[in-house]
mmCIF file of C-alpha atoms in Angstrom:
data_model
loop_
_atom_site.group_PDB
_atom_site.id
_atom_site.type_symbol
_atom_site.label_atom_id
_atom_site.label_comp_id
_atom_site.label_asym_id
_atom_site.label_seq_id
_atom_site.Cartn_x
_atom_site.Cartn_y
_atom_site.Cartn_z
ATOM 1 C CA MET L 1 75.602 52.086 -61.106
ATOM 2 C CA THR L 2 75.650 51.179 -64.741
ATOM 3 C CA THR L 3 77.385 48.012 -65.901
ATOM 4 C CA LEU L 4 78.190 48.222 -68.959
ATOM 5 C CA PHE L 5 78.887 44.883 -71.222
ATOM 6 C CA GLY L 6 81.196 45.673 -74.331
ATOM 7 C CA ASP L 7 79.245 49.241 -74.236
ATOM 8 C CA LEU L 8 76.002 48.065 -73.823
ATOM 9 C CA ALA L 9 74.413 48.894 -70.003
ATOM 10 C CA GLY L 10 72.836 45.229 -68.703
ATOM 11 C CA ASP L 11 71.938 43.170 -65.803
ATOM 12 C CA LEU L 12 73.957 39.720 -64.924
ATOM 13 C CA THR L 13 71.986 38.114 -62.204
ATOM 14 C CA GLY L 14 72.142 33.835 -61.625
ATOM 15 C CA GLU L 15 75.417 31.730 -61.415
ATOM 16 C CA PRO L 16 76.846 29.711 -64.172
ATOM 17 C CA GLY L 17 75.762 26.038 -64.888
ATOM 18 C CA ARG L 18 75.219 23.461 -66.924
ATOM 19 C CA ARG L 19 72.111 24.929 -68.264
ATOM 20 C CA PRO L 20 72.837 27.601 -71.306
ATOM 21 C CA PRO L 21 72.577 31.336 -70.038
ATOM 22 C CA LEU L 22 69.821 33.538 -71.504
ATOM 23 C CA VAL L 23 70.700 36.855 -72.836
ATOM 24 C CA LEU L 24 67.374 39.133 -73.379
ATOM 25 C CA LEU L 25 67.107 41.832 -75.813
ATOM 26 C CA HIS L 26 63.962 44.016 -75.944
ATOM 27 C CA GLY L 27 62.312 45.425 -78.757
ATOM 28 C CA LEU L 28 62.860 49.236 -80.449
ATOM 29 C CA THR L 29 61.562 52.337 -78.432
ATOM 30 C CA PHE L 30 61.890 50.050 -75.202
ATOM 31 C CA ASP L 31 64.756 48.902 -72.168
ATOM 32 C CA ARG L 32 65.623 46.022 -70.225
ATOM 33 C CA THR L 33 63.027 46.634 -67.745
ATOM 34 C CA SER L 34 60.350 45.372 -69.577
ATOM 35 C CA TRP L 35 61.738 41.834 -69.039
ATOM 36 C CA HIS L 36 60.641 42.011 -65.197
ATOM 37 C CA PRO L 37 57.410 40.186 -65.429
ATOM 38 C CA VAL L 38 59.151 37.294 -66.710
ATOM 39 C CA LEU L 39 61.553 37.521 -64.310
ATOM 40 C CA ALA L 40 60.473 37.433 -61.529
ATOM 41 C CA GLU L 41 58.364 34.988 -62.517
ATOM 42 C CA LEU L 42 61.371 32.941 -64.401
ATOM 43 C CA ALA L 43 62.819 33.619 -60.460
ATOM 44 C CA THR L 44 60.596 30.354 -59.389
ATOM 45 C CA LEU L 45 60.392 28.181 -61.949
ATOM 46 C CA ASP L 46 64.705 28.465 -62.709
ATOM 47 C CA PRO L 47 65.712 29.493 -60.018
ATOM 48 C CA GLY L 48 69.835 31.158 -59.804
ATOM 49 C CA ARG L 49 69.652 30.902 -63.705
ATOM 50 C CA GLN L 50 72.588 32.763 -65.652
ATOM 51 C CA VAL L 51 70.427 35.573 -67.365
ATOM 52 C CA LEU L 52 72.125 39.076 -69.069
ATOM 53 C CA ALA L 53 69.214 41.688 -69.953
ATOM 54 C CA LEU L 54 71.023 44.801 -72.334
ATOM 55 C CA ASP L 55 69.638 47.446 -73.369
ATOM 56 C CA LEU L 56 70.265 48.452 -76.960
ATOM 57 C CA PRO L 57 72.304 51.148 -78.094
ATOM 58 C CA GLY L 58 70.249 54.209 -77.887
ATOM 59 C CA HIS L 59 68.070 52.826 -75.350
ATOM 60 C CA GLY L 60 67.882 52.663 -71.639
ATOM 61 C CA GLU L 61 71.495 53.381 -70.209
ATOM 62 C CA SER L 62 73.260 51.900 -73.322
ATOM 63 C CA PRO L 63 74.672 55.146 -75.503
ATOM 64 C CA ALA L 64 73.525 56.148 -78.796
ATOM 65 C CA TRP L 65 75.512 54.564 -81.662
ATOM 66 C CA PRO L 66 75.546 56.377 -85.042
ATOM 67 C CA SER L 67 74.380 53.762 -87.258
ATOM 68 C CA TYR L 68 72.150 51.092 -86.105
ATOM 69 C CA ASN L 69 72.548 48.177 -88.888
ATOM 70 C CA MET L 70 71.373 44.345 -87.521
ATOM 71 C CA GLU L 71 74.589 42.612 -88.265
ATOM 72 C CA SER L 72 76.459 45.629 -86.095
ATOM 73 C CA LEU L 73 73.685 45.089 -83.294
ATOM 74 C CA ALA L 74 74.587 42.023 -83.296
ATOM 75 C CA GLU L 75 77.635 41.773 -82.976
ATOM 76 C CA GLY L 76 77.361 44.383 -80.054
ATOM 77 C CA VAL L 77 75.781 41.870 -78.319
ATOM 78 C CA HIS L 78 78.507 39.120 -79.269
ATOM 79 C CA ARG L 79 80.932 41.210 -77.701
ATOM 80 C CA ALA L 80 78.877 41.377 -74.622
ATOM 81 C CA VAL L 81 78.357 38.040 -74.252
ATOM 82 C CA GLU L 82 82.326 37.698 -74.191
ATOM 83 C CA GLU L 83 82.553 40.157 -71.637
ATOM 84 C CA THR L 84 80.890 38.168 -69.234
ATOM 85 C CA GLY L 85 82.243 34.888 -70.812
ATOM 86 C CA LEU L 86 78.972 33.488 -70.932
ATOM 87 C CA ARG L 87 78.869 30.047 -72.764
ATOM 88 C CA PRO L 88 77.127 29.890 -75.521
ATOM 89 C CA PRO L 89 73.530 31.653 -74.795
ATOM 90 C CA ALA L 90 69.881 31.016 -75.471
ATOM 91 C CA LEU L 91 69.160 33.919 -76.768
ATOM 92 C CA ALA L 92 65.741 36.101 -76.603
ATOM 93 C CA GLY L 93 64.614 39.100 -78.999
ATOM 94 C CA HIS L 94 61.555 40.983 -78.837
ATOM 95 C CA SER L 95 60.396 42.651 -82.016
ATOM 96 C CA VAL L 96 63.007 44.004 -83.951
ATOM 97 C CA ALA L 97 65.403 41.985 -81.445
ATOM 98 C CA GLY L 98 64.253 39.137 -82.537
ATOM 99 C CA VAL L 99 66.253 39.607 -86.163
ATOM 100 C CA ILE L 100 68.584 40.301 -84.041
ATOM 101 C CA ALA L 101 69.088 37.359 -82.195
ATOM 102 C CA THR L 102 68.943 35.333 -85.043
ATOM 103 C CA ILE L 103 71.718 37.327 -87.184
ATOM 104 C CA TYR L 104 73.654 36.024 -83.605
ATOM 105 C CA ALA L 105 73.000 32.616 -83.815
ATOM 106 C CA GLY L 106 73.889 32.615 -87.945
ATOM 107 C CA ARG L 107 77.485 34.610 -86.982
ATOM 108 C CA HIS L 108 78.663 32.545 -83.105
ATOM 109 C CA PRO L 109 78.136 29.779 -80.764
ATOM 110 C CA ALA L 110 74.158 29.624 -79.359
ATOM 111 C CA ALA L 111 71.857 27.122 -77.625
ATOM 112 C CA GLY L 112 68.930 28.313 -79.226
ATOM 113 C CA VAL L 113 66.791 31.401 -80.453
ATOM 114 C CA VAL L 114 63.471 32.807 -78.650
ATOM 115 C CA ASN L 115 62.058 35.358 -81.337
ATOM 116 C CA VAL L 116 59.002 37.036 -79.789
ATOM 117 C CA ASP L 117 56.502 38.376 -82.346
ATOM 118 C CA GLN L 118 59.251 39.478 -85.154
ATOM 119 C CA PRO L 119 57.868 38.079 -88.360
ATOM 120 C CA LEU L 120 61.090 37.172 -90.113
ATOM 121 C CA GLN L 121 59.648 37.617 -93.870
ATOM 122 C CA VAL L 122 60.647 41.644 -94.159
ATOM 123 C CA ALA L 123 59.404 42.615 -97.429
ATOM 124 C CA PRO L 124 55.865 43.536 -96.071
ATOM 125 C CA PHE L 125 57.652 45.723 -93.787
ATOM 126 C CA ALA L 126 60.173 47.685 -96.299
ATOM 127 C CA ARG L 127 57.726 48.101 -98.270
ATOM 128 C CA LEU L 128 55.675 49.813 -95.519
ATOM 129 C CA VAL L 129 58.203 52.412 -94.114
ATOM 130 C CA GLN L 130 59.374 52.756 -97.266
ATOM 131 C CA SER L 131 56.107 54.109 -98.585
ATOM 132 C CA LEU L 132 56.315 56.098 -95.660
ATOM 133 C CA ALA L 133 59.728 57.559 -95.694
ATOM 134 C CA GLY L 134 58.849 61.232 -95.840
ATOM 135 C CA PRO L 135 56.439 61.244 -93.002
ATOM 136 C CA LEU L 136 58.453 58.745 -90.494
ATOM 137 C CA ARG L 137 61.602 61.305 -91.471
ATOM 138 C CA GLY L 138 59.896 64.315 -91.470
ATOM 139 C CA PRO L 139 57.223 66.437 -89.010
ATOM 140 C CA GLY L 140 54.775 63.609 -89.732
ATOM 141 C CA PHE L 141 56.696 60.964 -87.515
ATOM 142 C CA ALA L 142 54.298 61.843 -84.642
ATOM 143 C CA GLN L 143 51.315 60.891 -86.673
ATOM 144 C CA VAL L 144 52.872 57.750 -88.400
ATOM 145 C CA TRP L 145 54.695 56.135 -85.136
ATOM 146 C CA ALA L 146 51.366 56.642 -83.356
ATOM 147 C CA GLN L 147 50.078 54.085 -85.977
ATOM 148 C CA PHE L 148 52.222 51.898 -85.392
ATOM 149 C CA GLU L 149 52.072 52.038 -81.384
ATOM 150 C CA ALA L 150 48.177 51.896 -81.826
ATOM 151 C CA SER L 151 48.804 48.231 -83.617
ATOM 152 C CA MET L 152 51.158 46.829 -80.991
ATOM 153 C CA GLY L 153 47.757 45.889 -78.635
ATOM 154 C CA ILE L 154 49.181 47.912 -75.848
ATOM 155 C CA GLY L 155 45.899 48.540 -74.502
ATOM 156 C CA ARG L 156 45.521 44.785 -74.262
ATOM 157 C CA LEU L 157 47.735 44.053 -71.780
ATOM 158 C CA PRO L 158 47.477 44.450 -67.686
ATOM 159 C CA GLN L 159 47.761 48.031 -66.285
ATOM 160 C CA ALA L 160 50.828 47.073 -64.507
ATOM 161 C CA ALA L 161 52.483 45.879 -68.107
ATOM 162 C CA GLN L 162 51.204 49.386 -69.599
ATOM 163 C CA ASP L 163 52.930 51.466 -66.887
ATOM 164 C CA LEU L 164 55.922 49.648 -66.906
ATOM 165 C CA LEU L 165 56.275 50.064 -70.746
ATOM 166 C CA GLN L 166 55.096 53.277 -70.530
ATOM 167 C CA SER L 167 58.232 54.187 -68.118
ATOM 168 C CA ALA L 168 60.372 52.406 -70.455
ATOM 169 C CA ARG L 169 59.688 53.877 -73.763
ATOM 170 C CA TYR L 170 61.937 55.628 -75.612
ATOM 171 C CA VAL L 171 60.434 57.597 -78.890
ATOM 172 C CA ARG L 172 62.881 59.145 -80.154
ATOM 173 C CA GLN L 173 62.907 59.612 -84.467
ATOM 174 C CA ASP L 174 66.790 59.480 -84.723
ATOM 175 C CA LEU L 175 66.254 56.628 -83.545
ATOM 176 C CA VAL L 176 63.374 54.744 -84.781
ATOM 177 C CA THR L 177 64.170 55.960 -88.365
ATOM 178 C CA GLY L 178 68.010 54.941 -87.306
ATOM 179 C CA TYR L 179 67.362 51.452 -86.418
ATOM 180 C CA TRP L 180 64.844 51.187 -89.777
ATOM 181 C CA ARG L 181 67.195 52.773 -92.382
ATOM 182 C CA ASP L 182 68.262 49.798 -94.245
ATOM 183 C CA ALA L 183 64.100 48.781 -94.151
ATOM 184 C CA ILE L 184 64.101 52.507 -95.476
ATOM 185 C CA ASP L 185 66.866 52.611 -97.579
ATOM 186 C CA ARG L 186 68.032 49.454 -99.278
ATOM 187 C CA PRO L 187 66.601 47.957 -101.966
ATOM 188 C CA VAL L 188 63.661 45.350 -100.431
ATOM 189 C CA GLU L 189 65.148 42.089 -102.321
ATOM 190 C CA GLU L 190 68.786 43.567 -101.543
ATOM 191 C CA LEU L 191 67.126 42.960 -97.369
ATOM 192 C CA ALA L 192 65.797 40.009 -97.908
ATOM 193 C CA ARG L 193 68.535 37.783 -99.694
ATOM 194 C CA GLN L 194 70.368 39.210 -96.528
ATOM 195 C CA VAL L 195 67.523 38.106 -93.633
ATOM 196 C CA SER L 196 67.123 34.744 -96.063
ATOM 197 C CA ASP L 197 70.922 34.239 -95.408
ATOM 198 C CA GLY L 198 71.203 34.672 -91.359
ATOM 199 C CA MET L 199 68.158 32.195 -91.304
ATOM 200 C CA ALA L 200 70.023 29.948 -93.736
ATOM 201 C CA ALA L 201 73.672 29.575 -91.605
ATOM 202 C CA VAL L 202 70.443 29.328 -88.777
ATOM 203 C CA ARG L 203 69.232 26.264 -90.107
ATOM 204 C CA ASP L 204 72.125 24.741 -91.105
ATOM 205 C CA ALA L 205 73.509 25.070 -87.970
ATOM 206 C CA LYS L 206 70.388 23.117 -86.020
ATOM 207 C CA VAL L 207 70.127 25.905 -83.872
ATOM 208 C CA PRO L 208 66.471 25.562 -81.784
ATOM 209 C CA TYR L 209 64.704 27.913 -82.762
ATOM 210 C CA VAL L 210 60.870 28.894 -81.230
ATOM 211 C CA TYR L 211 58.719 31.761 -82.375
ATOM 212 C CA VAL L 212 56.266 33.584 -79.652
ATOM 213 C CA ALA L 213 53.339 35.222 -81.814
ATOM 214 C CA GLY L 214 50.477 37.155 -80.033
ATOM 215 C CA HIS L 215 47.971 36.727 -82.919
ATOM 216 C CA ASP L 216 47.737 34.325 -86.084
ATOM 217 C CA ALA L 217 50.310 34.046 -88.270
ATOM 218 C CA GLY L 218 48.907 33.098 -91.301
ATOM 219 C CA GLN L 219 49.408 29.952 -93.175
ATOM 220 C CA ASP L 220 51.088 31.616 -95.830
ATOM 221 C CA TYR L 221 54.101 32.762 -93.628
ATOM 222 C CA LEU L 222 53.808 29.273 -91.474
ATOM 223 C CA GLY L 223 54.492 27.555 -94.667
ATOM 224 C CA TRP L 224 57.062 30.110 -95.326
ATOM 225 C CA LEU L 225 59.033 29.785 -92.176
ATOM 226 C CA ASN L 226 58.731 25.968 -91.941
ATOM 227 C CA ARG L 227 60.894 25.924 -95.468
ATOM 228 C CA GLU L 228 62.913 28.261 -94.369
ATOM 229 C CA LEU L 229 63.747 27.474 -90.636
ATOM 230 C CA PRO L 230 62.334 23.948 -90.532
ATOM 231 C CA GLN L 231 63.291 23.388 -86.686
ATOM 232 C CA ALA L 232 61.144 26.387 -85.917
ATOM 233 C CA GLU L 233 58.867 25.513 -83.490
ATOM 234 C CA VAL L 234 55.653 27.949 -83.674
ATOM 235 C CA THR L 235 53.256 28.806 -80.637
ATOM 236 C CA VAL L 236 50.473 31.564 -81.131
ATOM 237 C CA TRP L 237 49.088 33.058 -78.250
ATOM 238 C CA PRO L 238 45.680 34.732 -79.778
ATOM 239 C CA GLY L 239 45.121 38.001 -78.032
ATOM 240 C CA SER L 240 48.147 38.408 -77.176
ATOM 241 C CA GLY L 241 49.562 41.582 -79.330
ATOM 242 C CA HIS L 242 52.398 42.588 -79.837
ATOM 243 C CA PHE L 243 53.774 41.954 -76.200
ATOM 244 C CA PRO L 244 53.078 37.800 -75.715
ATOM 245 C CA HIS L 245 56.019 38.076 -72.973
ATOM 246 C CA LEU L 246 54.008 40.770 -71.044
ATOM 247 C CA ALA L 247 50.747 38.957 -71.554
ATOM 248 C CA ARG L 248 51.650 36.032 -70.221
ATOM 249 C CA PRO L 249 54.843 36.009 -68.244
ATOM 250 C CA GLY L 250 54.662 32.920 -65.987
ATOM 251 C CA ARG L 251 53.794 31.459 -69.677
ATOM 252 C CA PHE L 252 56.451 32.568 -70.912
ATOM 253 C CA ALA L 253 58.365 32.299 -68.718
ATOM 254 C CA GLU L 254 58.115 28.533 -68.847
ATOM 255 C CA LEU L 255 59.015 28.803 -72.346
ATOM 256 C CA LEU L 256 62.274 30.411 -70.917
ATOM 257 C CA ALA L 257 62.939 27.920 -68.773
ATOM 258 C CA ALA L 258 62.364 24.697 -71.087
ATOM 259 C CA THR L 259 65.140 26.816 -73.161
ATOM 260 C CA ALA L 260 67.894 24.881 -70.039
ATOM 261 C CA ARG L 261 67.450 21.012 -72.291
ATOM 262 C CA TRP L 262 69.297 23.207 -75.480
ATOM 263 C CA ALA L 263 72.464 21.757 -75.052
#
């Protein structure tokens, strides 16, 4: 039986305690089962930790929404947190959910954010998808998506992780273009300003922040991130592709367990 928190399907495990609860948010076209290898490791490293793993709208067992802008998604996650009565959580967001988690932390009480391989300098991505808007929304979607998926490095993962992602995969044109609608349609400068404002709120609130990258993020980006979000800790696991939490689930579980010290 599916349990809904607000209007998002999810699993709530563990017990309330002094450690901040964890909220786990998967990436675009996957679902909450993609966290299973990490949760298996976490059960040993941090037993009893309260964890809420959610399916984003239109994924897994969560119903679709008419639109998927990042602010409304962050508010949907907040409604789920409120319904469970959780203390301010530490949020881990993979891929686009890294943006959702960041926006959440700028708007609502949060113990911290773990951003899994989601750059916050959105202008380059927005320019790319705007240049591909025609194929993305037309008959060329499958070919364009295959190129994006090839860049994720899924083939570098252990076979069990590859099989898991295949079983948790929800590639639909309406879903992808719905989540990317702002990036496709809004002026790049406006979109960048929105993300910058969200980061400023996180910076001013001094929310702990960890960025986990599966490849070298580049000195230009790291310099920009340090200026925009000075408290951000950067961890790079080379060769992990877009899924460092699945390439090294034990190490990622250690990182999540360490968030217990976040107030």
